[in-house]
Amino acid sequence: MKKILITGCAGYIGGTFCYEALKKNYEVLGIDNFINSTDKNIKYFKKNFSKFRFVDLDLSISGEKVKDIFNDFAPDYVVHFAGLKAVGESETKPDLYWQNNVLSTMNIMEACLSGTRLIFSSSATVYGESVIQPISEKCAIKSESVYGSTKISSELLIKDYSRTKNIEAICLRYFNPVGSHKDGIVVEDYTNKPNNLMPKLIEVIKNKSNEISVFGNDYNTQDGTGERDYIHISDLVAGHFSAIEYIYDNEENLFKTYNLGTGKATSVLELVESFNRVNSTNIKIDFTDRRKGDVEVCYADPHLANCELKWKAVYSIDEMCRDAWNAVKNDT
Ligand code: NAD
Ligand code: UFG
């Protein structure tokens, strides 16, 4: 069976992907340093899957160690999720974000041998505030935060290494991943002062405040609140397996970028309404000022991934809200 090296496998998206890869019987070597996670997922994988091995390592500082791991494990695929992701924090700690996100990617690229197949976690943040909606891969790239700069730089770095070292690479630009896998094994962390809407909704129920601050109701949208392209984590993870198949079938100097989104824009009010309805909760709305740095609308044109990767998001907003809550509702 094929071997996958997964960085960031203790986290939300990398952990969900790792769980699916193990269920598909891939041999997995995971790397993480728990800078933004706990060892909960790792303990579960070790206990339940004999084909899982793990190395606790900071990818940004140990280039030689990363090379040794690659040489030793000889992965068929590398899926690089590890990175810090908080836009606000990146503005106050630019050194940390540049060091952590870009040097980790640099060390990974240095460790890749000719012919390595790599999938990278990029973000819709690389488009900044795009006047063109929905956003296709042809839209301009624009950095509007340190976090965004690290994603754009990582993509460029991967592109150059792909060309000069013959590495087959796909950058996947995620829109707004939400919800949890139906099995409820890997969940998005809502306990660590969440900023994002879905974990925030869970937090307000858990702490019984039952009121969500909605950042702005004066946007030029249908109901005045910001619109985003929310995508179920299981659809997002499926997109990675489609990318793996595509990269396997299409070698020869491959470098591609794809949007992973549904192609539908949902407002904050629509998401809260869906959450309340499917989960029988009663979260109230408190309109506050716009959040600095927020864009009005951001949603994907996913046609390229639909056509070339033969992948399409299938989960609805209701299912995203249901699965997000089901996975954590019994937590104490
Ligand atoms: P997460 O924080 O849950 O997981 C990231 C994991 O990477 C964590 O376990 C963290 O400890 C690990 N990590 C970070 N730096 C590391 C380093 N130097 N060495 C080893 N391990 C390190 O985040 P996530 O939501 O699972 O995001 C995964 C990737 O997807 C990130 O690159 C993120 O930028 C990208 N992304 C996420 C979203 C989102 O909304 N969650 C959207 C777009 C892109
Ligand atoms: N929102 C609220 N109240 C909250 C949290 C969010 O009203 O408590 C609103 C935001 O203003 C926005 C929408 O909900 O209109 C979605 O906000 P999120 O924080 O969930 O997601 P963002 O689109 O702001 O950010 C996400 C990722 C970033 C990435 C960005 C662009 O978290 O990493 O998408 O791709 F950079």
XYZ file of C-alpha atoms and ligand atoms in Angstrom:
412
model
C 0.000 0.000 0.000
C 1.126 3.574 -0.682
C 2.906 5.689 1.919
C 1.819 9.224 2.865
C 3.761 11.689 4.951
C 1.315 14.071 6.646
C 2.510 17.256 8.359
C 0.186 18.943 10.849
C -1.652 15.677 11.477
C -2.496 16.582 15.089
C -4.647 19.486 13.870
C -8.154 19.891 12.527
C -7.764 19.409 8.772
C -4.550 17.343 8.804
C -6.051 15.133 11.532
C -9.255 14.547 9.576
C -7.262 13.747 6.442
C -4.961 11.440 8.431
C -7.958 9.580 9.872
C -9.392 9.008 6.376
C -5.988 7.977 4.974
C -5.590 5.386 7.746
C -9.122 4.102 7.131
C -8.174 3.756 3.451
C -5.241 1.635 4.619
C -2.436 4.001 3.609
C 0.773 3.717 5.583
C 1.123 7.073 7.331
C 4.016 8.922 8.907
C 2.719 11.976 10.757
C 4.706 15.001 11.873
C 3.563 17.734 14.270
C 5.002 19.787 17.122
C 1.663 20.613 18.824
C 2.196 24.365 18.505
C -1.553 24.677 17.883
C -2.938 21.294 18.934
C -2.841 18.592 21.586
C -1.773 14.954 21.268
C -5.412 13.719 21.395
C -5.602 12.731 17.695
C -2.121 11.225 17.737
C -2.980 9.003 20.726
C -6.124 7.821 18.932
C -4.261 7.044 15.682
C -1.480 5.177 17.527
C -3.992 3.126 19.472
C -6.259 2.229 16.564
C -4.064 1.997 13.466
C -0.954 -0.168 13.238
C 0.095 1.645 10.044
C 0.529 4.977 11.830
C 3.874 6.304 13.001
C 4.556 9.734 14.429
C 7.461 12.143 14.849
C 7.232 15.156 17.181
C 9.195 17.782 15.273
C 9.214 21.510 14.544
C 9.457 21.482 10.751
C 10.701 25.065 10.635
C 13.946 24.541 12.514
C 15.162 21.045 11.763
C 15.944 20.858 8.039
C 18.432 18.000 8.367
C 16.019 15.979 10.488
C 13.260 16.529 7.923
C 15.599 15.197 5.210
C 16.451 12.126 7.306
C 12.736 11.388 7.805
C 12.018 11.708 4.075
C 14.960 9.465 3.158
C 13.991 6.883 5.740
C 10.233 6.778 5.038
C 10.398 7.379 1.250
C 6.817 8.678 0.948
C 4.786 8.266 -2.235
C 2.905 11.434 -1.296
C 3.542 14.346 1.040
C 0.540 16.312 2.277
C 1.725 19.488 3.994
C -0.893 20.918 6.371
C 1.420 22.206 9.136
C 1.209 25.938 9.610
C -0.120 28.703 11.821
C -3.411 30.114 10.542
C -4.705 33.025 12.633
C -4.846 36.181 10.503
C -4.990 38.549 13.519
C -2.105 36.848 15.325
C -0.005 36.968 12.157
C -0.242 40.771 12.184
C 1.160 40.989 15.716
C 3.760 38.212 15.291
C 5.047 38.487 11.706
C 8.406 36.929 12.638
C 6.696 33.845 14.040
C 4.487 33.408 10.960
C 7.297 33.901 8.420
C 9.607 31.574 10.343
C 7.009 28.919 11.047
C 5.070 28.787 7.794
C 7.666 29.613 5.167
C 10.716 27.917 6.662
C 8.689 24.743 7.288
C 7.684 24.710 3.630
C 11.292 25.433 2.612
C 12.574 22.500 4.693
C 9.931 20.218 3.184
C 10.839 21.273 -0.359
C 14.538 20.794 0.362
C 13.800 17.267 1.603
C 11.711 16.302 -1.448
C 13.506 14.163 -4.002
C 12.950 14.339 -7.743
C 9.518 12.885 -8.491
C 8.038 13.539 -5.024
C 4.300 14.240 -5.163
C 3.211 17.033 -2.852
C -0.141 18.527 -1.852
C -0.064 21.877 -0.007
C -2.714 23.555 2.178
C -3.197 27.001 0.752
C -6.042 29.395 1.384
C -8.536 31.692 -0.301
C -6.769 34.393 1.676
C -4.265 34.565 -1.238
C -6.958 36.428 -3.250
C -7.334 39.194 -0.646
C -10.421 41.340 -1.232
C -11.355 40.281 -4.751
C -13.790 42.456 -6.706
C -14.452 39.468 -8.935
C -16.876 36.979 -7.384
C -16.991 34.024 -7.523
C -13.206 33.783 -7.423
C -11.473 31.593 -9.969
C -7.834 30.555 -9.973
C -7.245 33.180 -12.679
C -8.071 36.035 -10.265
C -5.236 38.214 -9.010
C -3.216 37.190 -5.970
C -2.957 39.873 -3.302
C -1.561 39.794 0.204
C -3.636 41.554 2.837
C -2.066 40.048 5.969
C 1.173 38.451 7.106
C -0.643 35.109 7.059
C -1.655 35.744 3.442
C 1.945 36.637 2.561
C 3.195 33.353 4.008
C 0.688 31.376 1.913
C 1.541 33.266 -1.290
C 5.284 32.867 -0.590
C 4.885 29.165 0.145
C 3.012 28.673 -3.130
C 5.786 30.502 -5.045
C 8.446 28.505 -3.270
C 6.687 25.250 -4.157
C 6.279 26.386 -7.767
C 10.007 27.107 -8.133
C 11.031 23.826 -6.504
C 8.496 21.954 -8.602
C 10.107 23.330 -11.767
C 13.759 23.082 -10.755
C 13.671 19.816 -8.785
C 10.979 17.992 -10.738
C 8.526 17.825 -7.848
C 4.872 17.191 -8.741
C 2.875 19.690 -6.703
C -0.712 20.800 -6.154
C -1.676 23.790 -3.996
C -5.248 23.577 -2.742
C -6.828 26.909 -1.833
C -9.402 26.243 0.863
C -12.353 28.555 1.301
C -14.031 28.245 4.751
C -13.679 24.682 6.108
C -16.213 23.906 8.851
C -17.847 21.008 10.671
C -16.471 17.679 11.742
C -16.183 14.219 10.247
C -19.339 12.183 10.966
C -17.365 9.713 13.106
C -16.597 12.575 15.495
C -13.010 11.404 16.062
C -11.231 14.559 14.897
C -12.985 17.819 15.751
C -12.266 21.486 15.234
C -11.023 23.032 18.478
C -13.634 25.384 19.943
C -12.019 25.614 23.370
C -9.045 27.830 22.509
C -10.640 31.292 22.123
C -12.036 30.704 18.628
C -12.245 33.583 16.124
C -14.017 31.715 13.344
C -17.774 31.636 13.118
C -18.584 27.914 13.464
C -16.349 27.159 16.514
C -17.585 30.452 17.993
C -21.198 29.230 17.720
C -20.223 26.059 19.542
C -18.386 28.033 22.207
C -21.405 30.257 22.909
C -23.615 27.236 23.468
C -21.036 25.524 25.618
C -20.525 28.596 27.816
C -24.303 29.201 27.821
C -24.024 32.838 26.737
C -26.188 31.875 23.722
C -25.413 35.108 21.906
C -23.082 35.620 18.963
C -21.517 38.939 18.004
C -22.098 39.420 14.290
C -19.434 41.682 12.850
C -21.290 44.212 10.738
C -24.766 44.364 9.195
C -24.069 47.112 6.674
C -22.264 45.125 3.975
C -23.526 45.299 0.429
C -24.988 41.781 0.642
C -28.512 40.366 0.699
C -28.948 40.715 4.475
C -26.055 43.077 5.222
C -23.776 40.453 6.810
C -20.586 38.992 5.350
C -20.879 36.140 2.865
C -18.500 33.169 2.695
C -18.131 29.826 0.972
C -18.382 27.314 3.830
C -17.211 23.823 2.942
C -17.722 20.637 4.963
C -14.438 19.194 6.251
C -15.265 15.827 4.655
C -15.689 17.448 1.225
C -12.411 19.273 1.756
C -10.615 16.055 2.710
C -12.139 14.252 -0.294
C -10.607 16.997 -2.460
C -7.162 15.957 -1.208
C -7.703 12.336 -2.228
C -8.877 13.528 -5.661
C -5.681 15.603 -5.895
C -3.646 12.532 -4.965
C -5.265 10.542 -7.768
C -4.763 13.382 -10.233
C -1.106 13.831 -9.334
C -0.565 10.090 -9.667
C -2.050 10.045 -13.182
C -0.439 13.299 -14.395
C 3.252 13.488 -13.670
C 5.822 15.422 -15.777
C 6.515 18.840 -14.238
C 3.118 19.230 -12.677
C 2.353 22.399 -10.721
C -1.295 23.275 -10.225
C -3.479 25.347 -7.942
C -7.148 24.593 -7.292
C -9.931 26.230 -5.316
C -11.710 23.935 -2.882
C -15.098 25.499 -2.264
C -18.759 24.849 -2.959
C -19.379 27.837 -5.234
C -22.166 29.067 -2.925
C -22.089 32.192 -0.769
C -23.783 32.002 2.650
C -24.285 34.969 4.959
C -23.547 34.984 8.687
C -27.273 35.229 9.441
C -28.060 32.291 7.152
C -25.438 30.144 8.848
C -26.677 31.008 12.351
C -30.282 30.357 11.277
C -29.307 26.938 9.883
C -27.328 26.081 13.019
C -30.238 26.962 15.299
C -32.767 25.100 13.165
C -30.929 21.796 12.692
C -29.561 21.635 16.225
C -32.605 23.045 18.038
C -30.508 25.765 19.643
C -31.485 29.357 20.241
C -28.417 31.471 19.621
C -29.263 35.154 19.455
C -27.640 37.809 17.305
C -25.821 40.866 18.638
C -24.752 43.168 15.793
C -21.411 44.851 16.435
C -18.953 46.828 14.292
C -17.259 45.266 11.303
C -14.150 43.247 12.181
C -10.947 44.875 10.898
C -9.601 43.098 7.827
C -12.851 41.244 6.985
C -13.897 41.104 3.349
C -17.511 41.608 2.317
C -17.932 38.522 0.157
C -15.640 35.611 -0.653
C -16.756 32.534 -2.543
C -15.189 30.130 -4.968
C -15.551 29.287 -8.570
C -14.743 25.579 -8.096
C -15.064 24.566 -11.772
C -11.412 23.803 -12.307
C -11.346 21.318 -9.420
C -14.742 19.937 -10.514
C -13.462 19.271 -14.040
C -9.805 18.341 -13.598
C -9.814 16.703 -10.155
C -13.284 15.236 -10.770
C -14.230 16.458 -7.317
C -17.334 18.290 -6.180
C -18.493 19.409 -2.739
C -21.736 17.640 -1.818
C -22.577 18.596 1.783
C -25.144 21.324 2.505
C -24.916 24.125 5.062
C -27.430 22.228 7.233
C -25.185 19.157 7.222
C -22.132 21.272 8.083
C -23.964 22.776 11.082
C -25.359 19.410 12.192
C -22.014 17.594 11.999
C -20.146 20.443 13.711
C -22.454 20.245 16.740
C -22.971 16.451 16.802
C -19.246 15.869 17.164
C -18.962 17.959 20.339
C -22.383 18.128 21.942
C -21.595 15.413 24.466
C -18.219 16.857 25.471
C -18.136 17.823 29.115
P -4.590 23.471 12.917
O -3.913 24.540 13.691
O -5.718 22.749 13.537
O -3.516 22.386 12.444
C -2.221 22.733 12.022
C -1.251 21.776 12.684
O 0.083 22.082 12.260
C -1.263 21.887 14.202
O -1.418 20.605 14.784
C 0.086 22.494 14.551
O 0.577 22.061 15.797
C 0.944 21.995 13.377
N 2.119 22.834 13.118
C 2.152 24.165 12.891
N 3.408 24.578 12.698
C 4.203 23.485 12.788
C 5.608 23.255 12.689
N 6.456 24.266 12.474
N 6.085 21.983 12.817
C 5.225 20.958 13.031
N 3.904 21.108 13.163
C 3.394 22.359 13.048
O -5.023 24.135 11.535
P -5.960 23.548 10.393
O -7.243 24.286 10.426
O -5.961 22.067 10.469
O -5.159 24.047 9.112
C -4.293 23.194 8.383
C -3.720 23.999 7.226
O -4.771 24.487 6.415
C -2.896 25.219 7.650
O -1.771 25.323 6.810
C -3.848 26.382 7.393
O -3.149 27.565 7.109
C -4.627 25.890 6.192
N -5.948 26.504 6.069
C -6.845 26.396 7.086
C -8.098 27.010 6.975
C -9.117 26.921 8.093
O -10.080 27.697 8.086
N -8.969 26.003 9.055
C -8.421 27.750 5.812
C -7.485 27.817 4.783
C -6.241 27.188 4.909
N -18.094 36.365 12.097
C -18.963 36.964 12.969
N -18.820 36.703 14.298
C -17.841 35.875 14.792
C -16.950 35.281 13.878
C -17.101 35.560 12.535
O -19.837 37.728 12.563
O -17.755 35.697 16.015
C -18.273 36.613 10.657
C -17.094 37.301 9.984
O -17.200 38.697 10.127
C -17.234 36.808 8.558
C -17.808 35.398 8.715
O -18.382 35.351 10.014
O -18.162 37.602 7.863
C -16.766 34.293 8.609
O -15.714 34.571 9.510
P -14.611 33.476 9.879
O -13.715 34.103 10.911
O -15.252 32.185 10.226
O -13.836 33.245 8.498
P -13.035 34.299 7.587
O -13.642 34.210 6.235
O -12.940 35.633 8.208
O -11.556 33.702 7.616
C -11.279 32.458 6.990
C -10.049 31.806 7.637
C -8.812 32.633 7.362
C -8.680 32.923 5.888
C -9.964 33.556 5.362
C -9.918 33.814 3.888
O -10.218 31.724 9.030
O -7.684 31.883 7.758
O -11.062 32.679 5.623
O -9.836 32.627 3.212
F -7.662 33.777 5.695
